[in-house]
Short mmCIF file of C-alpha atoms (C1' of nucleotides) in Angstrom, two decimals:
data_model
loop_
_atom_site.label_atom_id
_atom_site.label_comp_id
_atom_site.label_asym_id
_atom_site.label_seq_id
_atom_site.Cartn_x
_atom_site.Cartn_y
_atom_site.Cartn_z
CA MET A 1 0.00 0.00 0.00
CA LEU A 2 2.95 2.17 0.62
CA SER A 3 4.16 1.65 -2.93
CA LEU A 4 0.68 2.38 -4.17
CA SER A 5 0.61 5.60 -2.25
CA ILE A 6 3.96 6.59 -3.68
CA TYR A 7 2.82 5.73 -7.14
CA LYS A 8 -0.25 7.81 -6.70
CA GLN A 9 1.83 10.65 -5.40
CA SER A 10 4.22 10.63 -8.32
CA TRP A 11 1.38 10.19 -10.76
CA ARG A 12 -0.30 13.19 -9.23
CA CYS A 13 2.89 15.15 -9.63
CA GLN A 14 3.30 14.16 -13.23
CA TYR A 15 -0.36 14.87 -13.81
CA ARG A 16 0.07 18.37 -12.48
CA ILE A 17 3.07 19.05 -14.65
CA MET A 18 1.58 17.57 -17.77
CA ASN A 19 -1.70 19.32 -17.27
CA GLN A 20 -0.32 22.66 -16.32
CA ASP A 21 -2.71 24.09 -18.84
CA LYS A 22 -4.92 21.31 -20.06
CA LYS A 23 -7.66 19.43 -18.40
CA SER A 24 -7.93 15.67 -18.60
CA GLY A 25 -10.67 14.47 -16.37
CA TYR A 26 -12.94 16.27 -14.02
CA HIS A 27 -10.44 18.09 -11.91
CA HIS A 28 -7.94 20.40 -13.39
CA GLY A 29 -5.05 19.81 -11.06
CA SER A 30 -3.59 23.30 -10.87
CA LEU A 31 -6.40 25.55 -11.90
CA LYS A 32 -5.54 28.49 -9.70
CA GLU A 33 -2.12 29.04 -11.20
CA SER A 34 -3.48 28.39 -14.67
CA LEU A 35 -6.15 31.03 -14.14
CA ILE A 36 -3.56 33.54 -13.01
CA LEU A 37 -1.38 32.76 -16.01
CA HIS A 38 -4.19 33.28 -18.49
CA ALA A 39 -5.37 36.35 -16.62
CA PHE A 40 -1.93 37.90 -17.09
CA ASN A 41 -2.03 37.07 -20.78
CA LEU A 42 -5.44 38.67 -21.17
CA LEU A 43 -4.26 41.68 -19.20
CA ASP A 44 -1.23 42.18 -21.40
CA GLU A 45 -3.19 41.69 -24.59
CA ALA A 46 -6.28 43.75 -23.96
CA GLY A 47 -6.07 45.62 -20.67
CA PRO A 48 -7.74 45.29 -17.28
CA ASP A 49 -11.29 45.35 -18.59
CA ALA A 50 -10.63 42.26 -20.66
CA VAL A 51 -9.76 40.23 -17.59
CA THR A 52 -13.23 38.86 -16.93
CA ILE A 53 -13.93 35.75 -14.93
CA ARG A 54 -15.54 34.07 -17.89
CA ALA A 55 -12.83 34.97 -20.38
CA VAL A 56 -10.14 33.63 -18.07
CA ALA A 57 -12.17 30.47 -17.51
CA ARG A 58 -12.53 29.99 -21.26
CA ARG A 59 -8.80 30.25 -21.78
CA ALA A 60 -8.20 27.72 -19.03
CA GLN A 61 -10.75 25.47 -20.77
CA VAL A 62 -12.93 25.28 -17.76
CA SER A 63 -16.53 26.19 -17.02
CA HIS A 64 -17.50 29.75 -16.23
CA ALA A 65 -18.15 29.05 -12.56
CA ALA A 66 -15.01 27.05 -11.86
CA PRO A 67 -12.86 30.05 -10.87
CA ALA A 68 -15.23 30.73 -7.98
CA ASN A 69 -13.57 27.91 -6.07
CA HIS A 70 -10.28 29.76 -6.13
CA PHE A 71 -11.32 33.41 -6.29
CA HIS A 72 -14.41 34.54 -4.49
CA ASP A 73 -14.73 37.62 -6.64
CA ARG A 74 -13.50 39.13 -9.82
CA THR A 75 -11.93 41.66 -7.47
CA ALA A 76 -10.15 38.84 -5.66
CA LEU A 77 -8.60 37.63 -8.91
CA LEU A 78 -7.48 41.11 -9.91
CA THR A 79 -6.15 41.78 -6.42
CA GLU A 80 -4.07 38.61 -6.67
CA LEU A 81 -2.69 39.86 -9.98
CA ALA A 82 -1.92 43.27 -8.52
CA THR A 83 -0.18 41.75 -5.52
CA ARG A 84 2.06 39.70 -7.77
CA LEU A 85 2.75 42.75 -9.90
CA PHE A 86 3.91 44.69 -6.86
CA GLN A 87 6.17 41.79 -6.03
CA MET A 88 7.57 41.85 -9.57
CA LEU A 89 8.13 45.58 -9.28
CA ASP A 90 9.88 45.02 -5.99
CA ALA A 91 12.15 42.47 -7.64
CA ASP A 92 12.95 44.96 -10.40
CA VAL A 93 13.80 47.58 -7.81
CA ARG A 94 16.12 45.23 -5.96
CA ARG A 95 17.85 44.27 -9.19
CA LYS A 96 18.39 47.91 -10.10
CA LEU A 97 19.55 48.73 -6.59
CA SER A 98 22.17 46.01 -6.63
CA GLU A 99 23.64 47.49 -9.80
CA ALA A 100 23.45 51.11 -8.69
CA GLU A 101 26.26 53.11 -7.21
CA SER A 102 25.63 54.48 -3.78
CA ALA A 103 24.89 57.99 -5.00
CA ASP A 104 22.20 56.88 -7.44
CA ARG A 105 20.20 54.52 -5.29
CA ALA A 106 17.19 56.82 -5.10
CA ARG A 107 17.36 57.26 -8.82
CA ALA A 108 17.37 53.50 -9.29
CA TYR A 109 14.04 53.30 -7.52
CA MET A 110 12.46 55.82 -9.81
CA GLU A 111 13.93 54.28 -12.91
CA ALA A 112 12.61 50.87 -11.96
CA LEU A 113 9.14 52.29 -11.47
CA LEU A 114 9.29 54.15 -14.76
CA GLU A 115 10.60 51.25 -16.79
CA PHE A 116 8.08 48.87 -15.31
CA GLY A 117 5.25 51.18 -16.28
CA LEU A 118 6.45 51.84 -19.81
CA ARG A 119 7.32 48.22 -20.46
CA HIS A 120 4.05 46.74 -19.18
CA PRO A 121 1.38 49.41 -19.66
CA ASN A 122 -1.66 47.30 -18.87
CA ARG A 123 -0.05 45.74 -15.84
CA TYR A 124 0.86 49.14 -14.50
CA LEU A 125 -2.63 50.48 -15.13
CA LEU A 126 -4.20 47.60 -13.23
CA MET A 127 -1.96 48.11 -10.21
CA TRP A 128 -3.53 51.51 -9.54
CA ARG A 129 -7.13 50.84 -10.45
CA GLN A 130 -8.85 51.43 -7.16
CA ASP A 131 -12.19 50.27 -8.52
CA LEU A 132 -10.86 46.90 -9.66
CA VAL A 133 -8.46 46.04 -6.88
CA ASP A 134 -9.05 45.70 -3.15
CA TRP A 135 -6.64 48.06 -1.44
CA ASP A 136 -7.65 46.78 1.97
CA ASP A 137 -6.32 43.35 1.12
CA ASP A 138 -3.57 42.46 3.57
CA ALA A 139 -1.15 40.91 1.11
CA LEU A 140 -1.50 43.77 -1.32
CA SER A 141 -1.07 46.56 1.17
CA ALA A 142 1.89 44.76 2.71
CA CYS A 143 3.63 44.79 -0.68
CA MET A 144 2.81 48.46 -1.16
CA ASP A 145 4.04 49.36 2.31
CA ALA A 146 7.30 47.48 1.89
CA LEU A 147 8.00 49.19 -1.40
CA TYR A 148 7.25 52.65 -0.06
CA ASP A 149 9.05 52.22 3.24
CA SER A 150 12.28 51.04 1.68
CA PHE A 151 12.11 53.99 -0.69
CA VAL A 152 11.70 56.48 2.14
CA ASN A 153 14.55 54.78 3.92
CA GLU A 154 16.78 55.14 0.88
CA LEU A 155 15.97 58.82 0.61
CA ALA A 156 16.60 59.46 4.29
CA ASN A 157 20.11 58.07 3.83
CA LEU A 158 20.88 60.40 0.98
CA PRO A 159 23.64 62.68 2.24
CA ARG A 160 22.64 65.82 0.42
CA GLN A 161 18.94 65.71 1.24
CA SER A 162 19.49 65.52 4.96
CA GLY A 163 17.68 68.77 5.70
CA ARG A 164 14.48 67.76 3.92
CA ASP A 165 11.55 65.77 5.14
CA PRO A 166 12.07 62.35 3.53
CA HIS A 167 8.32 61.74 3.29
CA THR A 168 7.77 64.92 1.35
CA LEU A 169 10.63 64.06 -0.94
CA ALA A 170 9.45 60.48 -1.34
CA ILE A 171 5.88 61.46 -2.11
CA SER A 172 7.03 64.16 -4.49
CA LEU A 173 9.30 61.85 -6.44
CA TRP A 174 6.89 58.96 -6.45
CA SER A 175 4.03 61.21 -7.48
CA MET A 176 6.04 62.72 -10.31
CA ILE A 177 7.08 59.40 -11.80
CA HIS A 178 3.67 57.86 -11.27
CA GLY A 179 1.96 60.87 -12.77
CA TYR A 180 4.26 60.92 -15.74
CA VAL A 181 3.80 57.22 -16.47
CA THR A 182 0.04 57.48 -16.03
CA LEU A 183 -0.30 60.51 -18.29
CA ARG A 184 1.97 58.93 -20.85
CA LEU A 185 0.12 55.62 -20.87
CA ASN A 186 -3.10 57.53 -21.32
CA GLY A 187 -1.67 59.11 -24.43
CA VAL A 188 -1.64 62.65 -23.10
CA PHE A 189 1.93 63.32 -24.20
CA LYS A 190 1.39 61.52 -27.48
CA ASP A 191 2.81 64.04 -29.91
CA ARG A 192 3.29 66.93 -27.59
CA SER A 193 6.77 68.44 -27.34
CA ASP A 194 8.64 65.61 -29.08
CA GLU A 195 7.85 63.11 -26.37
CA VAL A 196 9.96 60.40 -27.96
CA SER A 197 11.90 58.80 -25.20
CA GLY A 198 10.28 58.55 -21.82
CA ALA A 199 13.60 57.68 -20.24
CA ASN A 200 15.23 60.89 -21.43
CA ARG A 201 12.35 63.05 -20.28
CA ALA A 202 12.26 61.33 -16.94
CA ALA A 203 16.01 61.74 -16.52
CA ALA A 204 15.63 65.47 -17.01
CA MET A 205 12.75 65.50 -14.55
CA LEU A 206 14.80 63.66 -11.94
CA ASP A 207 17.66 66.07 -12.48
CA LEU A 208 15.28 68.86 -11.70
CA MET A 209 14.38 67.24 -8.41
CA LEU A 210 17.58 65.62 -7.20
CA ALA A 211 20.58 67.39 -8.60
CA GLN A 212 21.18 70.71 -6.96
CA MET B 1 -47.08 84.09 -40.20
CA LEU B 2 -44.15 85.86 -38.74
CA SER B 3 -46.00 86.29 -35.48
CA LEU B 4 -46.93 82.63 -35.55
CA SER B 5 -43.31 81.67 -35.92
CA ILE B 6 -42.38 83.90 -33.01
CA TYR B 7 -45.13 82.44 -30.90
CA LYS B 8 -43.98 78.95 -31.68
CA GLN B 9 -40.43 79.89 -30.86
CA SER B 10 -41.30 81.28 -27.46
CA TRP B 11 -43.58 78.38 -26.71
CA ARG B 12 -40.80 75.99 -27.52
CA CYS B 13 -38.53 77.91 -25.23
CA GLN B 14 -40.98 77.82 -22.36
CA TYR B 15 -41.60 74.15 -23.02
CA ARG B 16 -37.95 73.46 -22.76
CA ILE B 17 -37.60 75.34 -19.51
CA MET B 18 -40.66 73.74 -17.95
CA ASN B 19 -39.55 70.27 -18.95
CA GLN B 20 -35.93 70.61 -18.03
CA ASP B 21 -36.23 67.31 -16.30
CA LYS B 22 -39.70 65.92 -16.80
CA LYS B 23 -41.31 64.44 -19.79
CA SER B 24 -44.77 65.48 -20.83
CA GLY B 25 -45.69 63.81 -24.04
CA TYR B 26 -43.69 61.66 -26.35
CA HIS B 27 -40.69 63.85 -26.78
CA HIS B 28 -38.64 64.99 -23.88
CA GLY B 29 -37.73 68.45 -25.09
CA SER B 30 -34.20 68.72 -23.77
CA LEU B 31 -33.11 65.19 -23.23
CA LYS B 32 -29.46 65.66 -24.06
CA GLU B 33 -28.83 68.23 -21.34
CA SER B 34 -30.95 66.24 -18.93
CA LEU B 35 -28.89 63.13 -19.61
CA ILE B 36 -25.67 65.03 -19.00
CA LEU B 37 -27.04 66.45 -15.76
CA HIS B 38 -28.04 63.05 -14.41
CA ALA B 39 -24.80 61.54 -15.66
CA PHE B 40 -22.86 64.06 -13.57
CA ASN B 41 -24.98 63.24 -10.55
CA LEU B 42 -24.35 59.53 -10.98
CA LEU B 43 -20.66 60.19 -11.47
CA ASP B 44 -20.41 62.21 -8.28
CA GLU B 45 -22.42 59.71 -6.28
CA ALA B 46 -20.92 56.42 -7.38
CA GLY B 47 -17.98 56.94 -9.71
CA PRO B 48 -17.36 56.45 -13.41
CA ASP B 49 -18.50 52.84 -13.52
CA ALA B 50 -21.96 53.83 -12.30
CA VAL B 51 -22.50 56.08 -15.30
CA THR B 52 -24.17 53.52 -17.52
CA ILE B 53 -26.42 54.38 -20.43
CA ARG B 54 -29.35 52.63 -18.81
CA ALA B 55 -28.89 54.14 -15.37
CA VAL B 56 -28.75 57.63 -16.83
CA ALA B 57 -31.83 56.91 -18.93
CA ARG B 58 -33.72 55.71 -15.86
CA ARG B 59 -32.92 58.91 -13.99
CA ALA B 60 -34.09 60.97 -16.93
CA GLN B 61 -37.26 58.88 -16.92
CA VAL B 62 -36.78 57.75 -20.44
CA SER B 63 -36.42 54.37 -22.13
CA HIS B 64 -33.07 52.60 -22.17
CA ALA B 65 -32.50 53.20 -25.87
CA ALA B 66 -33.43 56.87 -25.94
CA PRO B 67 -29.93 58.19 -25.21
CA ALA B 68 -28.69 56.59 -28.42
CA ASN B 69 -30.23 59.49 -30.30
CA HIS B 70 -27.92 61.91 -28.55
CA PHE B 71 -24.87 59.79 -27.79
CA HIS B 72 -23.81 57.11 -30.20
CA ASP B 73 -21.87 55.29 -27.53
CA ARG B 74 -21.39 55.10 -23.83
CA THR B 75 -17.93 56.41 -24.67
CA ALA B 76 -19.48 59.38 -26.43
CA LEU B 77 -21.46 60.28 -23.33
CA LEU B 78 -18.44 59.98 -21.05
CA THR B 79 -16.30 61.93 -23.50
CA GLU B 80 -18.85 64.72 -23.41
CA LEU B 81 -18.65 64.70 -19.62
CA ALA B 82 -14.86 64.75 -19.69
CA THR B 83 -14.81 67.63 -22.15
CA ARG B 84 -17.04 69.69 -19.90
CA LEU B 85 -14.90 68.79 -16.91
CA PHE B 86 -11.80 70.07 -18.66
CA GLN B 87 -13.67 73.26 -19.40
CA MET B 88 -14.63 73.55 -15.72
CA LEU B 89 -11.02 72.99 -14.74
CA ASP B 90 -9.97 75.65 -17.20
CA ALA B 91 -12.44 78.06 -15.61
CA ASP B 92 -11.01 77.26 -12.18
CA VAL B 93 -7.52 77.93 -13.45
CA ARG B 94 -8.53 81.28 -14.92
CA ARG B 95 -10.23 82.28 -11.68
CA LYS B 96 -7.15 81.39 -9.67
CA LEU B 97 -4.88 83.14 -12.14
CA SER B 98 -6.85 86.35 -11.92
CA GLU B 99 -6.35 86.37 -8.16
CA ALA B 100 -2.69 85.39 -8.21
CA GLU B 101 0.24 87.73 -7.99
CA SER B 102 2.61 87.63 -10.89
CA ALA B 103 5.22 85.55 -9.07
CA ASP B 104 2.76 82.83 -8.15
CA ARG B 105 1.00 82.31 -11.44
CA ALA B 106 2.55 78.90 -12.06
CA ARG B 107 1.63 77.90 -8.56
CA ALA B 108 -1.96 78.95 -9.19
CA TYR B 109 -2.15 76.47 -12.03
CA MET B 110 -1.03 73.61 -9.86
CA GLU B 111 -3.26 74.60 -6.98
CA ALA B 112 -6.28 74.70 -9.26
CA LEU B 113 -5.51 71.23 -10.56
CA LEU B 114 -4.98 69.90 -7.06
CA GLU B 115 -8.10 71.43 -5.59
CA PHE B 116 -10.23 70.28 -8.48
CA GLY B 117 -9.03 66.71 -8.00
CA LEU B 118 -9.48 66.63 -4.25
CA ARG B 119 -12.85 68.37 -4.36
CA HIS B 120 -14.38 66.20 -7.09
CA PRO B 121 -12.67 62.82 -6.88
CA ASN B 122 -14.91 60.92 -9.27
CA ARG B 123 -14.90 63.70 -11.81
CA TYR B 124 -11.14 63.83 -11.73
CA LEU B 125 -10.84 60.07 -12.07
CA LEU B 126 -13.09 60.05 -15.12
CA MET B 127 -11.07 62.75 -16.86
CA TRP B 128 -8.06 60.46 -17.08
CA ARG B 129 -9.70 57.14 -17.77
CA GLN B 130 -8.31 56.31 -21.15
CA ASP B 131 -10.52 53.25 -21.47
CA LEU B 132 -13.73 55.17 -20.89
CA VAL B 133 -13.04 58.40 -22.73
CA ASP B 134 -12.12 58.97 -26.37
CA TRP B 135 -8.86 60.91 -26.35
CA ASP B 136 -8.99 61.30 -30.13
CA ASP B 137 -12.15 63.34 -29.84
CA ASP B 138 -11.51 66.80 -31.28
CA ALA B 139 -13.34 68.81 -28.65
CA LEU B 140 -11.69 66.96 -25.80
CA SER B 141 -8.16 67.17 -27.09
CA ALA B 142 -8.66 70.84 -27.91
CA CYS B 143 -9.51 71.48 -24.25
CA MET B 144 -6.50 69.49 -23.09
CA ASP B 145 -4.18 71.28 -25.48
CA ALA B 146 -5.41 74.71 -24.47
CA LEU B 147 -4.88 73.92 -20.80
CA TYR B 148 -1.41 72.54 -21.29
CA ASP B 149 -0.25 75.21 -23.71
CA SER B 150 -1.25 78.08 -21.47
CA PHE B 151 0.55 76.38 -18.60
CA VAL B 152 3.77 76.02 -20.60
CA ASN B 153 3.40 79.63 -21.61
CA GLU B 154 3.10 80.70 -18.01
CA LEU B 155 6.20 78.75 -17.04
CA ALA B 156 8.23 80.14 -19.93
CA ASN B 157 7.51 83.64 -18.63
CA LEU B 158 8.76 82.83 -15.16
CA PRO B 159 11.86 84.99 -14.68
CA ARG B 160 13.87 82.60 -12.56
CA GLN B 161 13.33 79.49 -14.67
CA SER B 162 14.63 81.07 -17.85
CA GLY B 163 17.46 78.60 -18.24
CA ARG B 164 15.25 75.52 -18.09
CA ASP B 165 13.27 73.81 -20.78
CA PRO B 166 9.69 74.92 -20.10
CA HIS B 167 8.29 71.63 -21.40
CA THR B 168 10.37 69.59 -18.99
CA LEU B 169 9.34 71.85 -16.15
CA ALA B 170 5.68 71.77 -17.21
CA ILE B 171 5.59 68.01 -17.55
CA SER B 172 7.39 67.55 -14.27
CA LEU B 173 5.05 69.80 -12.34
CA TRP B 174 1.93 68.50 -14.00
CA SER B 175 3.04 64.91 -13.48
CA MET B 176 3.78 65.51 -9.84
CA ILE B 177 0.43 67.06 -9.04
CA HIS B 178 -1.47 64.59 -11.17
CA GLY B 179 0.39 61.69 -9.63
CA TYR B 180 -0.19 62.95 -6.13
CA VAL B 181 -3.90 63.47 -6.69
CA THR B 182 -4.26 60.08 -8.35
CA LEU B 183 -2.41 58.22 -5.63
CA ARG B 184 -4.31 60.08 -2.97
CA LEU B 185 -7.70 59.41 -4.53
CA ASN B 186 -6.77 55.76 -4.76
CA GLY B 187 -6.15 55.75 -1.04
CA VAL B 188 -2.45 55.03 -1.25
CA PHE B 189 -1.54 57.75 1.23
CA LYS B 190 -4.47 56.90 3.45
CA ASP B 191 -2.75 56.78 6.79
CA ARG B 192 0.82 56.96 5.70
CA SER B 193 2.96 59.73 7.17
CA ASP B 194 0.11 61.84 8.56
CA GLU B 195 -1.33 62.62 5.18
CA VAL B 196 -3.95 64.95 6.59
CA SER B 197 -4.00 67.98 4.43
CA GLY B 198 -3.36 67.50 0.75
CA ALA B 199 -2.89 71.23 0.31
CA ASN B 200 -0.08 71.39 2.85
CA ARG B 201 1.72 68.42 1.41
CA ALA B 202 1.35 69.78 -2.08
CA ALA B 203 2.63 73.18 -0.99
CA ALA B 204 5.78 71.55 0.34
CA MET B 205 6.12 69.59 -2.89
CA LEU B 206 5.81 72.72 -4.98
CA ASP B 207 8.39 74.47 -2.80
CA LEU B 208 10.73 71.62 -3.61
CA MET B 209 10.24 72.21 -7.31
CA LEU B 210 9.87 75.95 -7.66
CA ALA B 211 11.63 77.72 -4.84
CA GLN B 212 15.37 77.64 -5.14
"C1'" DC C 1 -52.72 68.08 -45.29
"C1'" DT C 2 -48.82 65.20 -46.43
"C1'" DC C 3 -44.18 63.81 -46.13
"C1'" DT C 4 -39.78 63.63 -43.90
"C1'" DT C 5 -36.97 63.52 -40.16
"C1'" DA C 6 -35.83 63.67 -35.36
"C1'" DT C 7 -36.75 61.50 -31.24
"C1'" DG C 8 -38.72 58.50 -28.74
"C1'" DT C 9 -40.55 53.24 -27.80
"C1'" DT C 10 -40.20 48.05 -27.17
"C1'" DG C 11 -37.81 43.85 -27.99
"C1'" DT C 12 -33.84 41.14 -28.59
"C1'" DC C 13 -28.96 39.54 -28.48
"C1'" DA C 14 -24.58 38.45 -26.46
"C1'" DC C 15 -21.99 39.31 -22.68
"C1'" DT C 16 -20.97 39.92 -17.72
"C1'" DG C 17 -20.74 38.60 -12.34
"C1'" DT C 18 -22.85 35.93 -9.06
"C1'" DC C 19 -25.53 32.49 -6.99
"C1'" DA C 20 -27.80 27.76 -6.40
"C1'" DA C 21 -28.12 23.00 -7.32
"C1'" DT C 22 -25.73 19.19 -8.98
"C1'" DT C 23 -21.96 15.93 -10.22
"C1'" DT C 24 -17.54 14.07 -9.88
"C1'" DA C 25 -12.82 13.13 -7.94
"C1'" DC C 26 -10.06 12.36 -4.12
"C1'" DA C 27 -8.85 11.20 0.56
"C1'" DA C 28 -9.66 9.51 5.03
"C1'" DG C 29 -11.88 6.26 8.29
"C1'" DC C 30 -13.62 1.88 9.12
"C1'" DG D 1 -12.76 -2.77 -0.20
"C1'" DC D 2 -16.52 0.20 1.04
"C1'" DT D 3 -18.60 4.20 2.71
"C1'" DT D 4 -18.51 8.85 3.58
"C1'" DG D 5 -17.24 13.61 3.46
"C1'" DT D 6 -15.09 17.38 1.26
"C1'" DA D 7 -12.87 19.84 -2.48
"C1'" DA D 8 -13.40 21.08 -7.10
"C1'" DA D 9 -15.66 21.06 -11.01
"C1'" DT D 10 -20.37 21.11 -13.77
"C1'" DT D 11 -24.87 23.16 -15.62
"C1'" DG D 12 -28.44 26.47 -15.13
"C1'" DA D 13 -30.45 30.64 -13.81
"C1'" DC D 14 -30.91 35.70 -12.77
"C1'" DA D 15 -30.33 40.59 -13.24
"C1'" DG D 16 -27.68 43.98 -15.30
"C1'" DT D 17 -25.10 45.93 -19.29
"C1'" DG D 18 -24.18 47.97 -24.37
"C1'" DA D 19 -25.77 47.64 -28.75
"C1'" DC D 20 -28.78 46.92 -32.44
"C1'" DA D 21 -33.29 46.48 -35.12
"C1'" DA D 22 -38.02 47.39 -35.87
"C1'" DC D 23 -41.46 50.31 -34.86
"C1'" DA D 24 -44.24 54.61 -33.23
"C1'" DT D 25 -44.98 59.27 -32.64
"C1'" DA D 26 -44.09 64.20 -32.63
"C1'" DA D 27 -42.39 68.32 -34.96
"C1'" DG D 28 -41.65 70.87 -38.79
"C1'" DA D 29 -41.28 71.82 -43.93
"C1'" DG D 30 -43.50 71.97 -48.21
#
DNA sequence: CTCTTATGTTGTCACTGTCAATTTACAAGC
DNA sequence: GCTTGTAAATTGACAGTGACAACATAAGAG
């Protein structure tokens, strides 16, 4: 019976790997992750509004009510996506920080935020859609808090900015980058004032704020 | 016959005034304006998502398909709202400008934007919802352009900023205020760092940018 | 008075989120 | 091995949405 149990176990494992995305039988095996995967694809392809419960279920080749077992709400699904996106952003920040020289650590934060937004427009838009995402969710707000707190910390350690309130500086910088990305993704700067390279514009903006 | 025409004209006028919001007979009389009025009410009460064609039609006491005669789309209705909101914002800016001293004219712009956003959260959110509003609409983009251009103009005339690129300065300032308002409306700064008064925080942020 | 057009009406379709009732798979206890 | 319970999927339904089509009526022009 032991061997049987082991066999079952390994079969289950193989089943899960093989059916990462396909259903063979009544149960899916790893539906939750599959739903998230397809939700991200839909998000990237067609924006937050396209990420409907039923569309995601269709892509996972599963009935329209199946996702309810894993996500109570549509909001719950989108909040899960947003939480993971904040984690991805955090990873980007850490990568940039590890490469940055000590003087440019604050800049690395801002650049990570900017690049993330410009590289994945729909993902960035979802992260800040208050009406789609539950900001009271513990996991989500924990990710947000961690990101913000480490940024404030970085700014407080900046030698030249010692006289300034780090919160004011943090909120100013964050607001500026976030505002710029948001306006740009919304097409406001489309053809205005040769808005070719967001990175160049943002660099000039950061110069305005940091270098003095 | 001339007198008849005049009589008809005045009767029509009176009819329109009397039935600003009520229908008496088959035709409404001034449905388009009534729809816009109720759409603004819905927007203020419950946000952009609550402004559905059918909900607006119900409030105007009219059938669900009636609005189609005045707005081809839901997008068309929301674009009309956004256009008017940009005009209101423009009026606010002009009012603030007329009160401002010459040194603080750029600041007046930013304060108008900030106050508009914090005073009318749902209106502000709608104005920047790329997925709900048609940014290629001529009337809308004309309003946007006028607002931005006059702001750049104001910054270019600032004596102390003569060495800087006015576009970079304009985009930086606009992005910062827009980002701050957006993040604040989304509840990001809810209890973080004593975010009590948006005006105070914003004043400190503007000091960071302008006063040096 | 008649004809046209603008502005309403009802009805329908496909889609959505959410719920209820049902069916199946899996695991644990005997 | 068999039963039993629970997790995870199914179908079906409901109300709400935007959009369209077919139709009705009112207003105005000739």
